[in-house]
mmCIF file of C-alpha atoms in Angstrom:
data_model
loop_
_atom_site.group_PDB
_atom_site.id
_atom_site.type_symbol
_atom_site.label_atom_id
_atom_site.label_comp_id
_atom_site.label_asym_id
_atom_site.label_seq_id
_atom_site.Cartn_x
_atom_site.Cartn_y
_atom_site.Cartn_z
ATOM 1 C CA MET A 220 -9.481 23.590 38.563
ATOM 2 C CA LYS A 221 -10.728 20.565 36.694
ATOM 3 C CA LYS A 222 -8.542 17.537 37.131
ATOM 4 C CA PHE A 223 -7.875 15.356 34.128
ATOM 5 C CA LYS A 224 -7.776 11.617 34.469
ATOM 6 C CA LYS A 225 -4.400 10.048 34.053
ATOM 7 C CA GLU A 226 -4.062 8.004 30.867
ATOM 8 C CA LYS A 227 -3.927 4.287 31.489
ATOM 9 C CA THR A 228 -0.709 2.514 30.603
ATOM 10 C CA VAL A 229 0.291 -1.131 30.410
ATOM 11 C CA LYS A 230 1.486 -0.950 34.014
ATOM 12 C CA ASP A 231 -2.031 -0.040 35.146
ATOM 13 C CA MET A 232 -3.605 -3.103 33.506
ATOM 14 C CA PRO A 233 -4.701 -6.126 35.553
ATOM 15 C CA ILE A 234 -2.128 -8.909 35.512
ATOM 16 C CA GLY A 235 -4.315 -11.194 33.405
ATOM 17 C CA THR A 236 -4.960 -8.521 30.783
ATOM 18 C CA LYS A 237 -1.276 -7.627 30.754
ATOM 19 C CA ILE A 238 -0.214 -11.244 30.138
ATOM 20 C CA PHE A 239 -2.805 -11.687 27.393
ATOM 21 C CA THR A 240 -1.703 -8.421 25.734
ATOM 22 C CA TYR A 241 1.953 -9.427 25.741
ATOM 23 C CA LEU A 242 1.138 -12.884 24.382
ATOM 24 C CA CYS A 243 -0.824 -11.332 21.498
ATOM 25 C CA LEU A 244 2.021 -8.912 20.754
ATOM 26 C CA ILE A 245 4.625 -11.702 20.808
ATOM 27 C CA TRP A 246 2.464 -13.826 18.507
ATOM 28 C CA ALA A 247 1.961 -10.946 16.047
ATOM 29 C CA LEU A 248 5.690 -10.164 16.089
ATOM 30 C CA THR A 249 6.581 -13.816 15.488
ATOM 31 C CA VAL A 250 4.168 -14.199 12.579
ATOM 32 C CA SER A 251 5.565 -10.998 11.030
ATOM 33 C CA LEU A 252 9.279 -11.651 11.477
ATOM 34 C CA VAL A 253 9.608 -15.415 10.921
ATOM 35 C CA PRO A 254 9.012 -15.263 7.126
ATOM 36 C CA LEU A 255 11.436 -12.327 6.785
ATOM 37 C CA ILE A 256 14.167 -14.096 8.775
ATOM 38 C CA TRP A 257 13.641 -17.261 6.731
ATOM 39 C CA LEU A 258 13.871 -15.265 3.487
ATOM 40 C CA VAL A 259 17.068 -13.432 4.484
ATOM 41 C CA LEU A 260 18.760 -16.655 5.641
ATOM 42 C CA SER A 261 17.769 -18.436 2.411
ATOM 43 C CA SER A 262 19.131 -15.586 0.277
ATOM 44 C CA LEU A 263 22.567 -16.015 1.892
ATOM 45 C CA LYS A 264 22.786 -19.736 1.042
ATOM 46 C CA LYS A 265 24.397 -20.906 -2.178
ATOM 47 C CA ASP A 266 21.773 -23.649 -2.503
ATOM 48 C CA PRO A 267 18.763 -22.848 -0.282
ATOM 49 C CA MET A 268 17.133 -26.182 -1.071
ATOM 50 C CA ALA A 269 20.168 -28.115 0.225
ATOM 51 C CA ARG A 270 19.878 -26.450 3.643
ATOM 52 C CA PRO A 271 16.207 -25.424 3.898
ATOM 53 C CA GLY A 272 14.461 -23.698 6.745
ATOM 54 C CA PHE A 273 16.283 -21.835 9.494
ATOM 55 C CA GLN A 274 19.581 -23.680 9.146
ATOM 56 C CA LEU A 275 22.484 -21.268 9.055
ATOM 57 C CA PRO A 276 24.459 -21.207 5.784
ATOM 58 C CA ASP A 277 27.826 -22.995 5.684
ATOM 59 C CA SER A 278 29.284 -19.847 4.146
ATOM 60 C CA ILE A 279 27.820 -16.464 3.258
ATOM 61 C CA CYS A 280 26.931 -16.362 -0.444
ATOM 62 C CA ILE A 281 26.012 -12.986 -1.955
ATOM 63 C CA ASP A 282 26.091 -14.118 -5.588
ATOM 64 C CA GLY A 283 22.338 -13.662 -5.797
ATOM 65 C CA TYR A 284 22.561 -10.025 -4.719
ATOM 66 C CA ILE A 285 25.418 -9.344 -7.136
ATOM 67 C CA SER A 286 23.551 -10.867 -10.087
ATOM 68 C CA THR A 287 20.362 -9.010 -9.117
ATOM 69 C CA PHE A 288 22.082 -5.641 -9.570
ATOM 70 C CA ARG A 289 24.695 -6.517 -12.218
ATOM 71 C CA ASP A 290 22.896 -8.940 -14.544
ATOM 72 C CA LEU A 291 19.215 -8.127 -14.014
ATOM 73 C CA HIS A 292 19.672 -4.343 -13.743
ATOM 74 C CA VAL A 293 17.059 -4.335 -11.001
ATOM 75 C CA LEU A 294 17.259 -0.544 -10.601
ATOM 76 C CA ARG A 295 15.569 -0.186 -13.993
ATOM 77 C CA TYR A 296 12.605 -2.210 -12.776
ATOM 78 C CA PHE A 297 12.607 -0.255 -9.533
ATOM 79 C CA GLY A 298 12.181 2.859 -11.664
ATOM 80 C CA ASN A 299 9.278 1.262 -13.549
ATOM 81 C CA SER A 300 7.506 0.294 -10.337
ATOM 82 C CA LEU A 301 8.168 3.657 -8.713
ATOM 83 C CA PHE A 302 6.805 5.557 -11.718
ATOM 84 C CA VAL A 303 3.699 3.385 -12.145
ATOM 85 C CA ALA A 304 2.873 3.173 -8.437
ATOM 86 C CA GLY A 305 3.620 6.845 -7.796
ATOM 87 C CA MET A 306 1.542 8.190 -10.686
ATOM 88 C CA SER A 307 -1.412 5.903 -9.936
ATOM 89 C CA VAL A 308 -1.380 6.866 -6.243
ATOM 90 C CA LEU A 309 -1.276 10.567 -7.101
ATOM 91 C CA ILE A 310 -4.239 10.245 -9.475
ATOM 92 C CA SER A 311 -6.324 7.995 -7.236
ATOM 93 C CA VAL A 312 -5.728 9.901 -3.987
ATOM 94 C CA VAL A 313 -6.613 13.283 -5.522
ATOM 95 C CA MET A 314 -9.704 11.787 -7.149
ATOM 96 C CA ILE A 315 -10.847 9.844 -4.077
ATOM 97 C CA SER A 316 -10.087 12.569 -1.517
ATOM 98 C CA MET A 317 -12.240 15.056 -3.426
ATOM 99 C CA SER A 318 -15.090 12.600 -4.001
ATOM 100 C CA ALA A 319 -14.966 11.455 -0.364
ATOM 101 C CA TYR A 320 -15.319 15.097 0.702
ATOM 102 C CA VAL A 321 -18.504 15.430 -1.355
ATOM 103 C CA VAL A 322 -19.991 12.226 0.065
ATOM 104 C CA ALA A 323 -18.939 12.924 3.668
ATOM 105 C CA ARG A 324 -19.911 16.591 3.936
ATOM 106 C CA MET A 325 -22.750 17.205 1.487
ATOM 107 C CA GLU A 326 -26.303 15.941 1.176
ATOM 108 C CA PHE A 327 -27.613 14.929 -2.249
ATOM 109 C CA ARG A 328 -30.037 12.466 -3.768
ATOM 110 C CA GLY A 329 -28.551 8.994 -4.232
ATOM 111 C CA LYS A 330 -25.829 9.454 -1.599
ATOM 112 C CA ALA A 331 -26.516 6.043 -0.012
ATOM 113 C CA LEU A 332 -26.349 4.382 -3.432
ATOM 114 C CA VAL A 333 -22.977 6.003 -4.158
ATOM 115 C CA ASN A 334 -21.630 4.650 -0.855
ATOM 116 C CA ILE A 335 -22.890 1.154 -1.596
ATOM 117 C CA LEU A 336 -21.452 1.142 -5.117
ATOM 118 C CA LEU A 337 -18.043 2.333 -3.943
ATOM 119 C CA TYR A 338 -17.822 -0.124 -1.046
ATOM 120 C CA SER A 339 -19.027 -3.010 -3.236
ATOM 121 C CA THR A 340 -15.850 -2.761 -5.328
ATOM 122 C CA MET A 341 -13.983 -4.144 -2.319
ATOM 123 C CA PHE A 342 -15.586 -7.560 -2.844
ATOM 124 C CA ILE A 343 -14.930 -7.924 -6.591
ATOM 125 C CA PRO A 344 -11.856 -10.127 -7.256
ATOM 126 C CA ALA A 345 -9.366 -9.054 -9.900
ATOM 127 C CA THR A 346 -9.861 -12.281 -11.869
ATOM 128 C CA ALA A 347 -13.551 -11.439 -12.368
ATOM 129 C CA LEU A 348 -12.524 -8.214 -14.114
ATOM 130 C CA THR A 349 -9.892 -9.786 -16.340
ATOM 131 C CA TYR A 350 -11.854 -9.885 -19.605
ATOM 132 C CA PRO A 351 -13.530 -6.438 -19.463
ATOM 133 C CA VAL A 352 -10.322 -4.692 -18.318
ATOM 134 C CA TYR A 353 -8.174 -6.551 -20.847
ATOM 135 C CA ASN A 354 -10.652 -5.710 -23.589
ATOM 136 C CA LEU A 355 -10.713 -2.031 -22.537
ATOM 137 C CA ILE A 356 -6.927 -1.808 -22.561
ATOM 138 C CA ASN A 357 -6.802 -3.275 -26.069
ATOM 139 C CA ASN A 358 -9.521 -0.938 -27.367
ATOM 140 C CA LEU A 359 -7.613 2.048 -25.980
ATOM 141 C CA HIS A 360 -4.410 0.752 -27.643
ATOM 142 C CA LEU A 361 -2.622 0.789 -24.289
ATOM 143 C CA TYR A 362 -1.551 -2.857 -24.184
ATOM 144 C CA ASP A 363 2.078 -3.352 -23.150
ATOM 145 C CA THR A 364 2.411 0.225 -21.879
ATOM 146 C CA ARG A 365 2.947 1.671 -18.422
ATOM 147 C CA ALA A 366 -0.114 3.874 -18.983
ATOM 148 C CA ALA A 367 -2.270 0.739 -18.925
ATOM 149 C CA LEU A 368 -1.009 -0.188 -15.462
ATOM 150 C CA ILE A 369 -1.441 3.379 -14.227
ATOM 151 C CA LEU A 370 -5.054 3.326 -15.431
ATOM 152 C CA ILE A 371 -5.747 -0.021 -13.741
ATOM 153 C CA TYR A 372 -4.010 0.861 -10.468
ATOM 154 C CA SER A 373 -5.694 4.281 -10.283
ATOM 155 C CA CYS A 374 -9.095 2.586 -10.343
ATOM 156 C CA SER A 375 -8.248 -0.318 -8.032
ATOM 157 C CA GLY A 376 -8.379 -0.207 -4.259
ATOM 158 C CA ILE A 377 -10.882 2.655 -4.376
ATOM 159 C CA ALA A 378 -13.036 1.242 -1.565
ATOM 160 C CA VAL A 379 -10.231 1.072 1.026
ATOM 161 C CA SER A 380 -8.919 4.573 0.275
ATOM 162 C CA PHE A 381 -12.455 5.974 0.192
ATOM 163 C CA PHE A 382 -13.282 4.343 3.542
ATOM 164 C CA VAL A 383 -10.145 5.691 5.281
ATOM 165 C CA ILE A 384 -10.420 9.247 3.923
ATOM 166 C CA LYS A 385 -14.204 9.549 4.339
ATOM 167 C CA ASN A 386 -14.080 8.424 7.977
ATOM 168 C CA TYR A 387 -11.361 10.967 8.662
ATOM 169 C CA TYR A 388 -13.456 13.722 7.089
ATOM 170 C CA ASN A 389 -16.340 12.788 9.387
ATOM 171 C CA ASN A 390 -14.198 13.678 12.429
ATOM 172 C CA ILE A 391 -13.622 17.272 11.279
ATOM 173 C CA PRO A 392 -16.007 19.794 12.900
ATOM 174 C CA ARG A 393 -18.379 21.440 10.454
ATOM 175 C CA GLU A 394 -17.794 24.798 12.176
ATOM 176 C CA LEU A 395 -14.491 25.055 10.312
ATOM 177 C CA GLU A 396 -16.280 24.827 6.980
ATOM 178 C CA GLU A 397 -18.850 27.374 8.086
ATOM 179 C CA ALA A 398 -16.070 29.781 9.071
ATOM 180 C CA ALA A 399 -14.425 29.286 5.678
ATOM 181 C CA ARG A 400 -17.777 29.992 3.983
ATOM 182 C CA ILE A 401 -18.143 33.230 5.909
ATOM 183 C CA ASP A 402 -14.693 34.247 4.691
ATOM 184 C CA GLY A 403 -15.889 33.737 1.122
ATOM 185 C CA CYS A 404 -14.318 30.356 0.295
ATOM 186 C CA GLY A 405 -16.011 28.111 -2.262
ATOM 187 C CA TYR A 406 -16.258 24.327 -2.025
ATOM 188 C CA PHE A 407 -12.874 23.703 -3.648
ATOM 189 C CA GLN A 408 -11.115 26.406 -1.635
ATOM 190 C CA THR A 409 -12.632 25.028 1.572
ATOM 191 C CA TRP A 410 -11.388 21.545 0.759
ATOM 192 C CA LEU A 411 -7.927 22.734 -0.310
ATOM 193 C CA MET A 412 -7.248 25.331 2.389
ATOM 194 C CA VAL A 413 -9.119 23.908 5.398
ATOM 195 C CA ILE A 414 -10.092 20.246 5.052
ATOM 196 C CA PHE A 415 -7.033 18.885 3.239
ATOM 197 C CA PRO A 416 -4.407 20.118 5.767
ATOM 198 C CA ILE A 417 -6.409 18.745 8.704
ATOM 199 C CA ALA A 418 -7.127 15.416 7.002
ATOM 200 C CA ARG A 419 -3.536 14.965 5.837
ATOM 201 C CA PRO A 420 -2.791 11.978 8.146
ATOM 202 C CA GLY A 421 -5.815 10.083 6.808
ATOM 203 C CA ILE A 422 -5.016 10.965 3.194
ATOM 204 C CA MET A 423 -1.346 10.011 3.624
ATOM 205 C CA THR A 424 -2.393 6.701 5.192
ATOM 206 C CA ALA A 425 -4.602 5.927 2.190
ATOM 207 C CA ALA A 426 -1.771 6.967 -0.157
ATOM 208 C CA VAL A 427 0.798 4.703 1.533
ATOM 209 C CA LEU A 428 -1.608 1.742 1.574
ATOM 210 C CA ALA A 429 -2.342 2.275 -2.124
ATOM 211 C CA PHE A 430 1.379 2.578 -2.927
ATOM 212 C CA LEU A 431 2.221 -0.651 -1.086
ATOM 213 C CA ASN A 432 -0.602 -2.468 -2.856
ATOM 214 C CA ASN A 433 0.494 -1.179 -6.280
ATOM 215 C CA TRP A 434 4.163 -1.892 -5.606
ATOM 216 C CA ASN A 435 3.454 -5.534 -4.697
ATOM 217 C CA GLU A 436 0.813 -6.154 -7.398
ATOM 218 C CA TYR A 437 1.707 -9.023 -9.752
ATOM 219 C CA TYR A 438 -1.458 -10.163 -11.550
ATOM 220 C CA TRP A 439 -2.113 -7.132 -13.769
ATOM 221 C CA ALA A 440 1.587 -6.368 -14.215
ATOM 222 C CA SER A 441 2.240 -9.834 -15.645
ATOM 223 C CA LEU A 442 -0.929 -9.737 -17.769
ATOM 224 C CA VAL A 443 -0.637 -6.274 -19.326
ATOM 225 C CA LEU A 444 3.140 -5.957 -19.807
ATOM 226 C CA ILE A 445 5.166 -8.318 -21.996
ATOM 227 C CA THR A 446 8.247 -6.256 -22.894
ATOM 228 C CA ARG A 447 10.970 -7.104 -20.378
ATOM 229 C CA GLU A 448 12.262 -3.530 -20.114
ATOM 230 C CA LYS A 449 8.808 -2.327 -18.988
ATOM 231 C CA LEU A 450 8.244 -4.929 -16.264
ATOM 232 C CA THR A 451 7.711 -3.964 -12.625
ATOM 233 C CA VAL A 452 9.665 -5.642 -9.839
ATOM 234 C CA PRO A 453 7.004 -8.254 -8.869
ATOM 235 C CA ALA A 454 6.690 -9.351 -12.509
ATOM 236 C CA LEU A 455 10.486 -9.599 -12.658
ATOM 237 C CA LEU A 456 10.456 -12.465 -10.138
ATOM 238 C CA SER A 457 8.909 -14.782 -12.718
ATOM 239 C CA THR A 458 12.134 -14.634 -14.759
ATOM 240 C CA PHE A 459 13.916 -16.735 -12.117
ATOM 241 C CA THR A 460 11.688 -19.720 -12.870
ATOM 242 C CA THR A 461 11.830 -21.707 -16.101
ATOM 243 C CA SER A 462 10.229 -24.964 -17.198
ATOM 244 C CA PHE A 463 13.312 -26.902 -16.107
ATOM 245 C CA ASN A 464 14.946 -25.004 -13.267
ATOM 246 C CA THR A 465 14.485 -22.364 -10.586
ATOM 247 C CA ASN A 466 17.310 -20.124 -9.391
ATOM 248 C CA TYR A 467 16.334 -20.031 -5.718
ATOM 249 C CA ASN A 468 19.392 -18.117 -4.562
ATOM 250 C CA GLY A 469 18.748 -15.335 -7.083
ATOM 251 C CA LEU A 470 14.995 -15.441 -6.446
ATOM 252 C CA PHE A 471 15.313 -15.041 -2.673
ATOM 253 C CA SER A 472 17.978 -12.344 -3.033
ATOM 254 C CA ALA A 473 15.775 -10.370 -5.428
ATOM 255 C CA MET A 474 12.823 -10.726 -3.043
ATOM 256 C CA VAL A 475 14.862 -9.253 -0.192
ATOM 257 C CA VAL A 476 15.875 -6.287 -2.372
ATOM 258 C CA ILE A 477 12.294 -5.762 -3.572
ATOM 259 C CA ILE A 478 10.684 -5.671 -0.114
ATOM 260 C CA LEU A 479 13.114 -3.068 1.232
ATOM 261 C CA PRO A 480 11.437 0.043 -0.323
ATOM 262 C CA PRO A 481 7.984 -0.690 1.184
ATOM 263 C CA VAL A 482 9.558 -1.312 4.597
ATOM 264 C CA VAL A 483 11.513 1.955 4.426
ATOM 265 C CA LEU A 484 8.421 3.798 3.184
ATOM 266 C CA TYR A 485 6.342 2.527 6.096
ATOM 267 C CA CYS A 486 9.024 3.481 8.613
ATOM 268 C CA ILE A 487 9.078 7.039 7.220
ATOM 269 C CA PHE A 488 5.300 7.496 7.192
ATOM 270 C CA SER A 489 4.427 5.388 10.253
ATOM 271 C CA LYS A 490 3.455 8.493 12.238
ATOM 272 C CA PHE A 491 0.653 9.166 9.757
ATOM 273 C CA PHE A 492 -0.730 5.681 10.384
ATOM 274 C CA VAL A 493 -0.751 6.315 14.125
ATOM 275 C CA GLU A 494 -2.459 9.693 13.734
ATOM 276 C CA ALA A 495 -5.033 8.349 11.281
ATOM 277 C CA LEU A 496 -5.919 5.293 13.334
ATOM 278 C CA SER A 497 -6.148 7.283 16.557
ATOM 279 C CA GLY A 498 -8.909 9.282 14.902
ATOM 280 C CA GLY A 499 -8.082 12.680 16.406
ATOM 281 C CA ALA A 500 -8.305 15.096 13.496
ATOM 282 C CA VAL A 501 -8.491 18.308 15.512
ATOM 283 C CA LYS A 502 -6.671 19.042 18.715
ATOM 284 C CA GLY A 503 -8.348 21.291 21.210
#
């Protein structure tokens, strides 16, 4: 019988590689956690500017959290962000996953140009698109509506989602499509019944990345929406700052509340990230 090689673990690494690996992991963990710890500590201080940094608060102050839920009605803005981000992700992922299937699995004239045009959108800053997008929203009479944000978010971040999904499609054996063709499936049926279930980790990864990006987006949300009741949670943070004063305790408390949903979402769907990045679409 054929013997399979044992997978290498950290214990099997040379001592120098092991030390370097641990140092990199500790550095990455520190860079990730230090801002969060600083933010949580600051949100528990009555006056964060009086005791800045990592100094422990004299007494635990949760006034900022109470005012965030009682006075600001933050759950309403959570609903706005959830609706806008969710709808835009649904539209963009369906659109991109189908177009990525065409580009990845079919041959047609101008395929290289389509790839270049899609990837080039990754390098266009949002500020460069301000006038044409703002003008389009006004011409469509969508200004100060959630539909405007859904339209903008659905068309933003296309390059990243397209890259993730297309690369995952490339790992799927073409024999599966040929078998589906023999069974009488068309292009759409093949994508829906065969390709989509196999590529689900890659598609879910693109969906989560798009959702996190849309949830945290501030520029377009503050530019397109002006009615307070329609604001998303990132745009809500600007209400803590006036020309004369900044409510740091309320601001930091609201920031802690706002970052919780993305963290929980990532924890739930983290297995899809691992599957997608490992690249194994089909198990033998």
